[in-house]
Amino acid sequence: FGVHRDKISDGRSVVLLHTRLSILDISDRAAQPFCYRDAVLSFNGEIFNFRELRKNLIARGAQFRSDGDTEVLAQLLTTEGVRALDRCEGMWALAFFSGRDETLLLSRDRFGEKPLYLYRTANGLFFASEIKALSSLSGKKFSPNFKQLERYLVNGYKSLYKTRATFFQDVEELPAGYCLTVSQRGKIKMSPYWQPDFNQQDATITFEDAVKVTRDSLSRSVELRLRSDVPIAFCLSGGVDSNALVGIAKNLLDVDVHGFTIGNTDERYEEAQLVEHAVSHFGIHHSVVPIERKKFLSRLRDLVRMHDAPVYTITYFAHWLLMRSIASKGYKVVIS
């Protein structure tokens, strides 16, 4: 657990806290909050193409004291600012404080894989990856947002991201692909740094070219996400998606794959034969995790507490059982 405090010239304070999972460079050199020159970074996530970015920085004269992605991101933000995010492939929720101009930058990855919650008061801004942490930091017990609950119960989870509302009053989420800056004088500005561009210029691409581009892009994507200083597990079902990921890792990248599958006794969803065929075909280690129906409601309460929200779909419960089993085998990273 790391803590960093900074005093601003007008007497206000900036405090960054971090609890580390330790995936890349698990030594203390890469501990967070990470200080670089007069800046400090706390971020949840991973920059998958950090090695390429690091190589580019070294070519420009940069020096490093650690081997992971945290220092790469810190140096990029220090030298290039928000523009550096365009070159980062990854998932993140980050807080970056520049002591030079006394500004705070918050950012969330392009598709909102990592959560970032906000609570604004007359005296400052609180932010955290979990609402329960936000409550603990601010000392405020948030009231339920019944309009959001009603929207969820009537229209389902797909309606929840139509607004920035959360299941608690006064708590908002930084939107995916957005940055929020707090100026030296405390002025808050929020704006998108990225938006999808559906370019139709390549509409005449041939089927063969489309297959090649898809295969090459997916293979490169898996290769980048396999960068880790700790073991990685794989989710495996009978479907095309997980089999593609496992196949790329095993056949193209020569990874010693350990796949995990949810065992289902419901004939409508049972994929045992397909999974067994994949395990035999790829020659991988494999573990089956049975769905446990005992203590369902009490476990569902645990899951709601962890999410600080209703369980959006019941598949979350099955995946939670799967992740618990994967973690019990010593893994804290999974390709899914």
XYZ file of C-alpha atoms in Angstrom:
336
model
C 0.000 0.000 0.000
C 1.480 3.345 -1.075
C 0.738 6.962 -0.132
C 1.904 10.250 -1.655
C 1.050 13.772 -0.473
C 1.717 17.082 -2.192
C 1.020 20.628 -1.034
C -0.124 23.151 -3.623
C 0.978 26.784 -3.408
C -2.446 27.989 -2.200
C -2.390 25.549 0.725
C -4.571 22.807 -0.781
C -3.377 19.194 -0.813
C -3.211 16.370 -3.336
C -3.186 12.843 -1.900
C -2.710 9.701 -4.013
C -3.166 6.185 -2.614
C -2.437 2.877 -4.311
C -2.887 -0.818 -3.568
C -0.727 -2.811 -5.962
C -1.532 -6.059 -7.757
C 2.058 -6.432 -9.117
C 1.995 -7.908 -12.629
C 4.936 -6.213 -14.392
C 8.230 -5.621 -12.550
C 7.004 -6.839 -9.170
C 9.992 -5.283 -7.370
C 9.731 -2.211 -5.128
C 11.321 -0.130 -7.896
C 7.962 -0.011 -9.664
C 5.837 0.578 -6.545
C 3.111 3.198 -6.740
C 2.380 6.048 -6.384
C 5.379 6.374 -8.709
C 7.442 9.583 -8.611
C 9.254 10.837 -11.696
C 10.937 14.252 -11.574
C 8.316 16.609 -10.139
C 5.348 14.382 -11.064
C 3.639 11.406 -9.457
C 1.482 8.651 -11.004
C -1.025 6.207 -9.558
C -2.693 3.938 -12.093
C -4.790 0.808 -12.190
C -4.320 -1.256 -15.334
C -1.637 -2.156 -17.836
C 0.016 -0.593 -20.882
C 0.406 -3.603 -23.166
C 2.793 -2.003 -25.679
C 5.070 -0.541 -22.990
C 8.200 -2.228 -24.375
C 7.841 -0.475 -27.726
C 7.125 2.843 -26.012
C 10.097 2.345 -23.680
C 12.410 1.606 -26.623
C 11.280 4.835 -28.302
C 11.907 6.835 -25.123
C 15.413 5.354 -24.713
C 16.193 6.292 -28.324
C 15.345 9.864 -27.318
C 17.751 9.750 -24.347
C 15.485 8.564 -21.523
C 16.824 6.455 -18.655
C 14.851 4.003 -16.501
C 15.210 2.626 -12.996
C 12.474 -0.032 -13.364
C 11.417 -2.595 -15.966
C 7.615 -2.359 -16.044
C 4.973 -0.181 -17.655
C 4.437 2.286 -14.782
C 7.620 4.291 -15.316
C 7.055 4.277 -19.081
C 3.620 5.837 -18.591
C 4.971 8.327 -16.040
C 7.700 9.500 -18.409
C 5.295 9.768 -21.352
C 2.798 11.867 -19.409
C 5.576 14.082 -18.057
C 7.098 14.809 -21.458
C 4.039 14.686 -23.745
C 0.969 15.189 -21.572
C -2.435 13.838 -22.624
C -1.223 13.388 -26.225
C 0.832 10.403 -25.025
C -2.354 8.391 -24.463
C -2.865 8.143 -28.234
C 0.155 5.824 -28.407
C -0.770 3.691 -25.400
C -2.498 0.389 -26.022
C -3.938 -0.829 -22.770
C -6.535 -0.483 -20.047
C -6.273 2.070 -17.286
C -7.744 4.382 -14.714
C -4.992 6.825 -13.789
C -4.251 9.847 -11.638
C -1.238 11.961 -12.605
C -0.172 15.034 -10.635
C 2.323 17.473 -12.112
C 4.137 19.459 -9.454
C 5.530 21.795 -12.099
C 2.181 23.372 -13.021
C 0.237 21.962 -10.056
C -2.418 20.217 -12.137
C -4.095 16.867 -11.650
C -5.022 14.613 -14.584
C -7.499 11.736 -14.343
C -7.991 9.429 -17.322
C -9.910 6.287 -18.220
C -9.091 3.903 -21.069
C -10.851 4.033 -24.424
C -13.504 1.407 -23.678
C -13.852 1.856 -19.927
C -12.338 -1.478 -18.941
C -11.084 0.032 -15.691
C -13.550 1.882 -13.424
C -13.045 5.408 -12.092
C -15.655 6.964 -9.784
C -15.918 10.645 -8.826
C -17.465 12.557 -5.936
C -17.340 16.351 -6.037
C -17.709 18.576 -2.989
C -17.314 22.296 -2.320
C -13.910 21.528 -0.793
C -12.453 19.203 -3.403
C -12.660 16.146 -5.618
C -12.549 12.537 -4.464
C -11.874 9.702 -6.922
C -11.366 5.935 -6.634
C -11.671 2.619 -8.442
C -14.438 1.494 -6.074
C -17.407 3.344 -4.609
C -16.751 1.850 -1.155
C -13.265 3.408 -1.292
C -14.811 6.713 -2.337
C -17.102 6.541 0.694
C -14.214 5.715 3.018
C -12.038 8.551 1.692
C -14.757 11.200 1.848
C -16.390 10.005 5.050
C -19.795 10.110 3.320
C -22.347 7.307 3.259
C -23.924 7.510 -0.187
C -27.676 7.058 -0.637
C -29.062 4.696 -3.294
C -29.997 6.202 -6.656
C -33.494 4.754 -7.062
C -33.926 6.151 -10.585
C -30.894 4.151 -11.694
C -32.236 1.049 -9.940
C -35.583 1.500 -11.683
C -33.865 1.956 -15.054
C -31.953 -1.284 -14.487
C -34.991 -3.295 -13.318
C -37.200 -2.141 -16.197
C -34.761 -2.000 -19.116
C -31.827 -4.201 -18.067
C -28.110 -3.516 -17.892
C -27.852 -2.177 -21.460
C -29.666 0.974 -20.351
C -27.239 1.819 -17.562
C -24.604 3.583 -19.662
C -27.039 5.964 -21.351
C -26.109 8.454 -18.629
C -23.151 8.979 -16.250
C -25.320 8.117 -13.257
C -24.396 5.301 -10.889
C -26.408 3.335 -8.347
C -25.552 5.958 -5.698
C -26.554 9.593 -5.423
C -23.746 12.145 -5.943
C -21.400 9.522 -7.408
C -20.527 9.691 -11.108
C -18.270 7.671 -13.373
C -15.615 9.239 -15.558
C -16.752 8.186 -19.063
C -14.670 5.823 -21.159
C -12.128 7.614 -23.348
C -12.254 10.786 -21.247
C -9.794 12.897 -19.297
C -10.531 15.153 -16.359
C -8.122 17.912 -15.347
C -8.045 19.977 -12.177
C -6.162 23.244 -12.652
C -3.910 25.000 -10.156
C -6.898 27.141 -9.135
C -9.195 24.139 -8.724
C -11.130 24.486 -11.983
C -12.369 21.125 -13.289
C -12.534 20.370 -17.011
C -13.666 17.082 -18.565
C -13.340 16.177 -22.250
C -12.866 13.112 -24.518
C -9.366 12.320 -25.747
C -10.528 9.536 -28.083
C -13.631 8.612 -30.076
C -14.174 5.673 -32.438
C -13.851 6.480 -36.136
C -15.871 4.217 -38.427
C -13.976 4.782 -41.646
C -15.643 3.227 -44.671
C -12.728 3.687 -47.072
C -11.751 0.017 -46.815
C -15.249 -1.293 -47.645
C -13.881 -2.952 -50.803
C -11.410 -5.182 -48.933
C -11.426 -8.784 -50.161
C -12.506 -11.693 -47.995
C -8.974 -13.112 -48.007
C -7.510 -9.769 -46.906
C -10.134 -9.426 -44.183
C -9.235 -12.872 -42.827
C -5.518 -12.034 -42.833
C -5.971 -8.649 -41.147
C -8.217 -10.186 -38.479
C -5.822 -13.064 -37.828
C -2.750 -10.820 -37.674
C -4.453 -8.231 -35.439
C -5.782 -10.840 -33.014
C -2.447 -12.654 -32.856
C -0.598 -9.418 -32.110
C -3.205 -8.483 -29.512
C -2.752 -11.790 -27.664
C 1.046 -11.505 -27.868
C 0.989 -8.071 -26.206
C -1.372 -9.180 -23.430
C 0.775 -12.176 -22.547
C 3.514 -9.868 -21.243
C 3.675 -10.570 -17.536
C 6.107 -11.315 -14.737
C 3.582 -13.663 -13.104
C 1.824 -16.789 -14.498
C -1.206 -16.315 -16.775
C -4.304 -18.517 -17.005
C -6.864 -18.839 -19.824
C -10.636 -19.130 -19.832
C -11.765 -21.912 -22.159
C -15.264 -22.641 -23.443
C -16.500 -24.450 -26.529
C -16.808 -21.185 -28.427
C -14.774 -19.696 -31.245
C -13.448 -16.736 -29.235
C -11.709 -18.541 -26.360
C -10.456 -21.279 -28.684
C -8.924 -18.643 -30.950
C -7.068 -17.095 -28.006
C -5.851 -20.450 -26.688
C -4.862 -21.581 -30.196
C -2.820 -18.429 -30.824
C -1.069 -18.724 -27.463
C -0.296 -22.418 -27.817
C 0.396 -22.849 -31.541
C 1.812 -19.476 -32.559
C 3.432 -18.237 -29.353
C 4.396 -21.594 -27.759
C 2.813 -20.742 -24.381
C 2.275 -23.443 -21.750
C -1.490 -22.901 -21.517
C -3.604 -23.764 -18.480
C -7.292 -23.474 -19.403
C -10.206 -23.195 -16.960
C -13.806 -24.078 -17.844
C -17.120 -23.711 -16.039
C -18.752 -27.137 -15.815
C -22.459 -26.901 -16.636
C -25.003 -29.685 -16.173
C -27.723 -27.805 -18.088
C -27.972 -29.485 -21.514
C -28.829 -26.152 -23.161
C -25.396 -24.752 -22.269
C -23.208 -27.827 -21.852
C -20.091 -27.674 -24.049
C -18.074 -30.529 -22.540
C -17.470 -32.367 -25.822
C -16.291 -29.227 -27.605
C -14.017 -28.301 -24.693
C -12.553 -31.821 -24.452
C -11.853 -31.744 -28.188
C -10.041 -28.385 -27.819
C -7.991 -29.649 -24.857
C -6.946 -32.742 -26.804
C -6.287 -30.828 -30.016
C -4.113 -28.152 -28.391
C -2.539 -30.426 -25.756
C -3.021 -28.039 -22.822
C -3.467 -28.288 -19.062
C -7.116 -28.087 -18.121
C -9.278 -27.622 -15.018
C -13.079 -27.844 -14.819
C -14.829 -25.669 -12.225
C -18.293 -26.970 -11.262
C -21.107 -24.481 -10.699
C -21.976 -24.515 -6.986
C -25.601 -23.877 -6.085
C -25.161 -24.003 -2.313
C -25.472 -20.719 -0.396
C -26.458 -18.970 -3.627
C -28.176 -15.943 -2.048
C -25.447 -15.281 0.523
C -22.825 -15.517 -2.199
C -24.862 -13.203 -4.394
C -24.830 -10.666 -1.548
C -21.028 -10.962 -1.419
C -20.845 -10.284 -5.155
C -23.098 -7.230 -4.863
C -20.889 -5.868 -2.078
C -17.802 -6.329 -4.243
C -19.382 -4.582 -7.244
C -21.126 -1.855 -5.202
C -23.991 -2.539 -7.614
C -26.571 -5.148 -8.590
C -25.248 -8.096 -10.555
C -25.901 -6.984 -14.147
C -26.398 -10.519 -15.523
C -26.355 -13.859 -13.733
C -23.335 -14.909 -15.796
C -21.342 -12.639 -13.457
C -22.017 -15.167 -10.698
C -20.726 -18.097 -12.749
C -17.653 -16.132 -13.813
C -17.002 -15.152 -10.197
C -16.872 -18.850 -9.240
C -14.501 -19.404 -12.150
C -12.212 -16.520 -11.136
C -12.149 -17.675 -7.514
C -10.956 -21.099 -8.652
C -8.315 -19.585 -10.960
C -7.032 -17.382 -8.113
C -6.884 -20.373 -5.756
C -4.443 -22.017 -8.200
C -2.040 -19.084 -7.823
C -3.032 -16.997 -10.865
C -3.910 -13.300 -10.778
C -3.975 -12.682 -14.549
C -6.350 -14.399 -16.953
C -6.849 -14.139 -20.716
C -10.568 -14.193 -21.500
